[in-house]
Amino acid sequence: MNIWSLEEFNSFVENVKDKPLSYFGFHLFFWTGLRVGELLALTWNDIDLENKILHVTKSYQRIKDKDVITDPKSPKSIRDIPLTENTIKQAYEVKKQVYKPKDTDRIFQLQKDSFIMK
């Protein structure tokens, strides 16, 4: 596993600053340690903006061309993660850009390869 330093992360994330959803996603990866499937399964219900907590309770899979939400990798993967003030600010910005988002909508309606670094 290759883990970035803060300097490396900041250098990289500048390249996606013009893509708010990707920018937000990479911040969540770096500051929370989420797995790709966990990130892609997140709904607005999973982010407690007021208490600055991220609830990880599920994972996203693509099986036979269908989006499938499953339990996380293991029972220990179910967890609450505190969020930074900057991450909360980004969440508000991303949510404002979505037309009438439902609390049950997936935030990242993308495929895993959108976040895979090659």
Coordinates of N, CA and C in Angstrom, one line a residue:
M1 N 0.8 -1.2 0.0 CA 0.0 0.0 0.0 C 0.9 1.2 0.0
N2 N 0.5 2.2 -0.8 CA 1.3 3.4 -0.9 C 0.5 4.5 -0.2
I3 N 1.0 5.1 0.8 CA 0.3 6.1 1.6 C 1.0 7.5 1.3
W4 N 0.1 8.5 0.9 CA 0.7 9.8 0.6 C 0.9 10.6 1.9
S5 N 1.9 11.4 1.8 CA 2.1 12.4 2.9 C 1.1 13.6 2.6
L6 N 0.9 14.4 3.6 CA 0.0 15.6 3.4 C 0.5 16.4 2.2
E7 N 1.7 16.6 2.1 CA 2.3 17.4 1.0 C 1.9 16.7 -0.4
E8 N 2.1 15.4 -0.5 CA 1.8 14.7 -1.7 C 0.3 14.8 -2.0
F9 N -0.5 14.6 -1.0 CA -2.0 14.7 -1.2 C -2.4 16.1 -1.7
N10 N -1.9 17.2 -1.0 CA -2.2 18.5 -1.4 C -1.8 18.8 -2.8
S11 N -0.7 18.3 -3.2 CA -0.2 18.5 -4.6 C -1.1 17.8 -5.6
F12 N -1.5 16.6 -5.3 CA -2.4 15.9 -6.2 C -3.8 16.5 -6.2
V13 N -4.4 16.8 -5.1 CA -5.8 17.2 -5.1 C -6.0 18.6 -5.8
E14 N -4.9 19.4 -5.9 CA -5.1 20.6 -6.7 C -5.5 20.3 -8.2
N15 N -5.1 19.1 -8.7 CA -5.4 18.7 -10.0 C -6.9 18.4 -10.3
V16 N -7.6 18.2 -9.2 CA -9.0 17.9 -9.4 C -9.9 19.0 -8.7
K17 N -9.3 20.1 -8.4 CA -10.1 21.1 -7.7 C -11.3 21.6 -8.5
D18 N -11.2 21.5 -9.8 CA -12.3 22.0 -10.7 C -13.4 21.0 -10.8
K19 N -13.2 19.8 -10.2 CA -14.2 18.7 -10.2 C -14.7 18.5 -8.7
P20 N -15.7 19.3 -8.3 CA -16.0 19.3 -6.8 C -16.3 17.9 -6.3
L21 N -17.0 17.0 -7.0 CA -17.3 15.7 -6.5 C -16.0 14.9 -6.3
S22 N -15.1 14.9 -7.3 CA -13.8 14.2 -7.1 C -13.0 14.8 -6.0
Y23 N -13.0 16.1 -6.0 CA -12.2 16.8 -4.9 C -12.7 16.4 -3.5
F24 N -14.0 16.3 -3.4 CA -14.6 15.9 -2.1 C -14.3 14.4 -1.8
G25 N -14.4 13.6 -2.8 CA -14.2 12.2 -2.7 C -12.7 11.9 -2.2
F26 N -11.8 12.5 -2.9 CA -10.4 12.3 -2.5 C -10.1 12.8 -1.1
H27 N -10.7 13.9 -0.7 CA -10.6 14.4 0.7 C -11.1 13.4 1.6
L28 N -12.3 12.8 1.3 CA -12.8 11.8 2.2 C -11.8 10.6 2.3
F29 N -11.3 10.1 1.2 CA -10.3 9.0 1.2 C -9.1 9.4 2.1
F30 N -8.6 10.5 1.9 CA -7.3 10.9 2.6 C -7.6 11.1 4.1
W31 N -8.7 11.8 4.5 CA -8.9 12.1 5.9 C -9.7 11.1 6.7
T32 N -10.3 10.1 6.0 CA -11.1 9.1 6.7 C -10.6 7.7 6.6
G33 N -9.8 7.4 5.5 CA -9.4 6.0 5.3 C -10.4 5.1 4.7
L34 N -11.5 5.7 4.1 CA -12.5 4.9 3.4 C -12.0 4.0 2.3
R35 N -12.6 2.9 2.1 CA -12.4 2.0 1.0 C -13.2 2.6 -0.2
V36 N -12.9 2.3 -1.4 CA -13.6 2.8 -2.6 C -15.1 2.4 -2.5
G37 N -15.4 1.2 -2.2 CA -16.8 0.7 -2.1 C -17.6 1.4 -1.0
E38 N -16.9 1.7 0.1 CA -17.6 2.5 1.2 C -17.9 3.9 0.7
L39 N -17.0 4.5 0.0 CA -17.2 5.9 -0.5 C -18.4 5.9 -1.4
L40 N -18.4 5.0 -2.4 CA -19.4 5.0 -3.4 C -20.8 4.6 -2.9
A41 N -20.9 4.0 -1.7 CA -22.2 3.6 -1.1 C -22.7 4.8 -0.3
L42 N -21.9 5.8 0.0 CA -22.4 6.9 0.9 C -23.6 7.6 0.4
T43 N -24.6 7.8 1.3 CA -25.7 8.7 1.0 C -25.6 9.9 1.9
W44 N -26.5 10.9 1.7 CA -26.5 12.1 2.5 C -26.9 11.7 3.9
N45 N -27.6 10.7 4.2 CA -28.0 10.2 5.5 C -26.7 9.8 6.3
D46 N -25.7 9.4 5.6 CA -24.5 8.9 6.3 C -23.5 10.0 6.8
I47 N -23.8 11.2 6.3 CA -23.0 12.4 6.8 C -23.8 13.2 7.7
D48 N -23.5 13.2 9.0 CA -24.1 14.1 10.0 C -23.4 15.4 10.0
L49 N -23.9 16.3 9.2 CA -23.2 17.6 9.0 C -23.2 18.4 10.3
E50 N -24.2 18.3 11.1 CA -24.2 19.1 12.3 C -23.2 18.6 13.4
N51 N -23.1 17.3 13.5 CA -22.2 16.7 14.5 C -20.8 16.3 13.9
K52 N -20.7 16.5 12.6 CA -19.4 16.3 11.9 C -18.9 14.9 12.0
I53 N -19.9 13.9 11.7 CA -19.6 12.5 11.8 C -20.0 11.8 10.5
L54 N -19.2 10.9 10.1 CA -19.5 10.1 8.9 C -19.8 8.7 9.4
H55 N -21.0 8.2 9.0 CA -21.4 6.8 9.4 C -21.1 5.9 8.3
V56 N -20.2 4.9 8.5 CA -19.9 3.9 7.5 C -20.7 2.6 7.8
T57 N -21.7 2.3 7.0 CA -22.5 1.1 7.3 C -22.7 0.2 6.1
K58 N -22.2 0.5 4.9 CA -22.4 -0.3 3.7 C -21.3 -0.1 2.7
S59 N -21.4 -0.9 1.7 CA -20.4 -0.8 0.6 C -21.1 -1.0 -0.8
Y60 N -20.5 -0.4 -1.8 CA -21.0 -0.5 -3.1 C -20.3 -1.5 -3.9
Q61 N -21.1 -2.3 -4.7 CA -20.5 -3.2 -5.7 C -21.2 -3.1 -7.0
R62 N -20.5 -3.4 -8.1 CA -21.2 -3.5 -9.4 C -21.1 -4.9 -9.8
I63 N -22.3 -5.6 -9.8 CA -22.4 -7.0 -10.1 C -23.3 -7.2 -11.3
K64 N -22.8 -7.8 -12.3 CA -23.6 -8.1 -13.5 C -24.3 -6.9 -14.0
D65 N -23.6 -5.8 -14.1 CA -24.1 -4.5 -14.6 C -25.1 -3.8 -13.8
K66 N -25.2 -4.2 -12.5 CA -26.2 -3.6 -11.6 C -25.5 -3.1 -10.4
D67 N -25.9 -1.9 -9.9 CA -25.4 -1.3 -8.7 C -26.0 -2.1 -7.5
V68 N -25.2 -2.6 -6.6 CA -25.6 -3.4 -5.5 C -24.9 -2.8 -4.2
I69 N -25.8 -2.5 -3.2 CA -25.3 -2.0 -1.9 C -25.3 -3.2 -1.0
T70 N -24.1 -3.5 -0.4 CA -23.9 -4.7 0.5 C -23.4 -4.2 1.9
D71 N -23.4 -5.2 2.8 CA -22.7 -4.9 4.0 C -21.3 -4.6 3.8
P72 N -20.6 -3.9 4.7 CA -19.2 -3.6 4.6 C -18.4 -4.9 4.6
K73 N -17.1 -4.8 4.4 CA -16.2 -5.9 4.3 C -16.2 -6.9 5.5
S74 N -16.4 -6.3 6.7 CA -16.5 -7.1 7.9 C -17.3 -6.3 8.9
P75 N -17.8 -6.9 10.0 CA -18.6 -6.2 11.0 C -17.8 -5.0 11.6
K76 N -16.5 -5.2 11.7 CA -15.6 -4.1 12.3 C -15.5 -2.9 11.3
S77 N -15.9 -3.1 10.1 CA -15.9 -2.0 9.1 C -17.0 -1.0 9.4
I78 N -18.0 -1.4 10.1 CA -19.1 -0.5 10.5 C -18.6 0.5 11.6
R79 N -18.5 1.8 11.3 CA -17.9 2.7 12.2 C -18.3 4.1 12.0
D80 N -18.1 5.0 12.9 CA -18.3 6.4 12.8 C -17.0 7.1 12.8
I81 N -16.8 8.0 11.9 CA -15.6 8.7 11.7 C -15.8 10.2 11.8
P82 N -15.0 10.9 12.7 CA -15.1 12.3 12.8 C -14.6 13.0 11.5
L83 N -15.3 14.1 11.2 CA -14.9 14.8 9.9 C -14.3 16.2 10.3
T84 N -13.3 16.6 9.5 CA -12.7 17.9 9.7 C -13.7 19.0 9.2
E85 N -13.5 20.2 9.7 CA -14.3 21.3 9.4 C -14.2 21.6 7.9
N86 N -13.1 21.4 7.3 CA -12.9 21.6 5.8 C -13.7 20.6 5.0
T87 N -13.8 19.3 5.5 CA -14.5 18.3 4.8 C -16.0 18.6 4.9
I88 N -16.5 19.0 6.1 CA -17.9 19.4 6.2 C -18.2 20.6 5.3
K89 N -17.4 21.5 5.2 CA -17.6 22.7 4.2 C -17.7 22.1 2.8
Q90 N -16.9 21.2 2.4 CA -16.9 20.6 1.1 C -18.3 19.9 0.9
A91 N -18.7 19.1 1.9 CA -20.0 18.4 1.8 C -21.1 19.4 1.5
Y92 N -21.2 20.5 2.3 CA -22.2 21.5 2.0 C -22.1 22.0 0.6
E93 N -20.9 22.3 0.1 CA -20.8 22.8 -1.3 C -21.3 21.8 -2.3
V94 N -20.9 20.5 -2.1 CA -21.3 19.5 -3.1 C -22.8 19.3 -3.0
K95 N -23.4 19.3 -1.8 CA -24.8 19.1 -1.7 C -25.6 20.3 -2.3
K96 N -25.1 21.5 -2.2 CA -25.8 22.6 -2.9 C -25.8 22.5 -4.4
Q97 N -24.9 21.8 -5.0 CA -24.9 21.7 -6.4 C -25.8 20.6 -7.0
V98 N -26.4 19.8 -6.1 CA -27.4 18.8 -6.5 C -28.8 19.3 -6.4
Y99 N -29.6 19.1 -7.4 CA -30.9 19.6 -7.4 C -31.8 18.8 -6.5
K100 N -32.3 19.3 -5.4 CA -33.1 18.7 -4.4 C -32.6 17.3 -4.0
P101 N -31.4 17.2 -3.5 CA -31.0 15.8 -3.1 C -31.8 15.2 -2.0
K102 N -32.1 13.9 -2.2 CA -32.8 13.1 -1.1 C -31.7 12.6 -0.2
D103 N -32.1 12.4 1.1 CA -31.1 11.9 2.1 C -30.7 10.5 1.7
T104 N -31.5 9.8 0.9 CA -31.1 8.4 0.6 C -30.4 8.3 -0.7
D105 N -30.1 9.4 -1.4 CA -29.4 9.4 -2.7 C -27.9 9.1 -2.4
R106 N -27.3 8.3 -3.3 CA -25.9 8.1 -3.2 C -25.2 9.4 -3.6
I107 N -24.2 9.8 -2.9 CA -23.5 11.0 -3.1 C -22.6 10.9 -4.4
F108 N -21.9 9.8 -4.5 CA -21.0 9.5 -5.6 C -21.6 8.5 -6.5
Q109 N -22.4 8.9 -7.5 CA -23.0 8.0 -8.4 C -22.0 7.8 -9.6
L110 N -20.9 7.2 -9.2 CA -19.8 6.9 -10.1 C -19.4 5.4 -10.0
Q111 N -18.5 5.0 -10.8 CA -18.0 3.7 -10.8 C -16.6 3.7 -10.1
K112 N -16.1 2.6 -9.6 CA -14.9 2.5 -8.8 C -13.7 3.1 -9.6
D113 N -13.7 2.9 -10.9 CA -12.5 3.3 -11.7 C -12.4 4.9 -11.7
S114 N -13.4 5.6 -11.3 CA -13.3 7.0 -11.2 C -12.3 7.5 -10.1
F115 N -12.0 6.6 -9.2 CA -11.1 6.9 -8.1 C -9.9 6.0 -8.1
I116 N -9.7 5.1 -9.0 CA -8.6 4.3 -9.1 C -7.4 5.0 -9.7
M117 N -6.3 5.0 -9.0 CA -5.1 5.7 -9.5 C -4.2 4.6 -10.3
K118 N -4.0 4.9 -11.5 CA -3.2 4.0 -12.3 C -1.8 4.5 -12.6

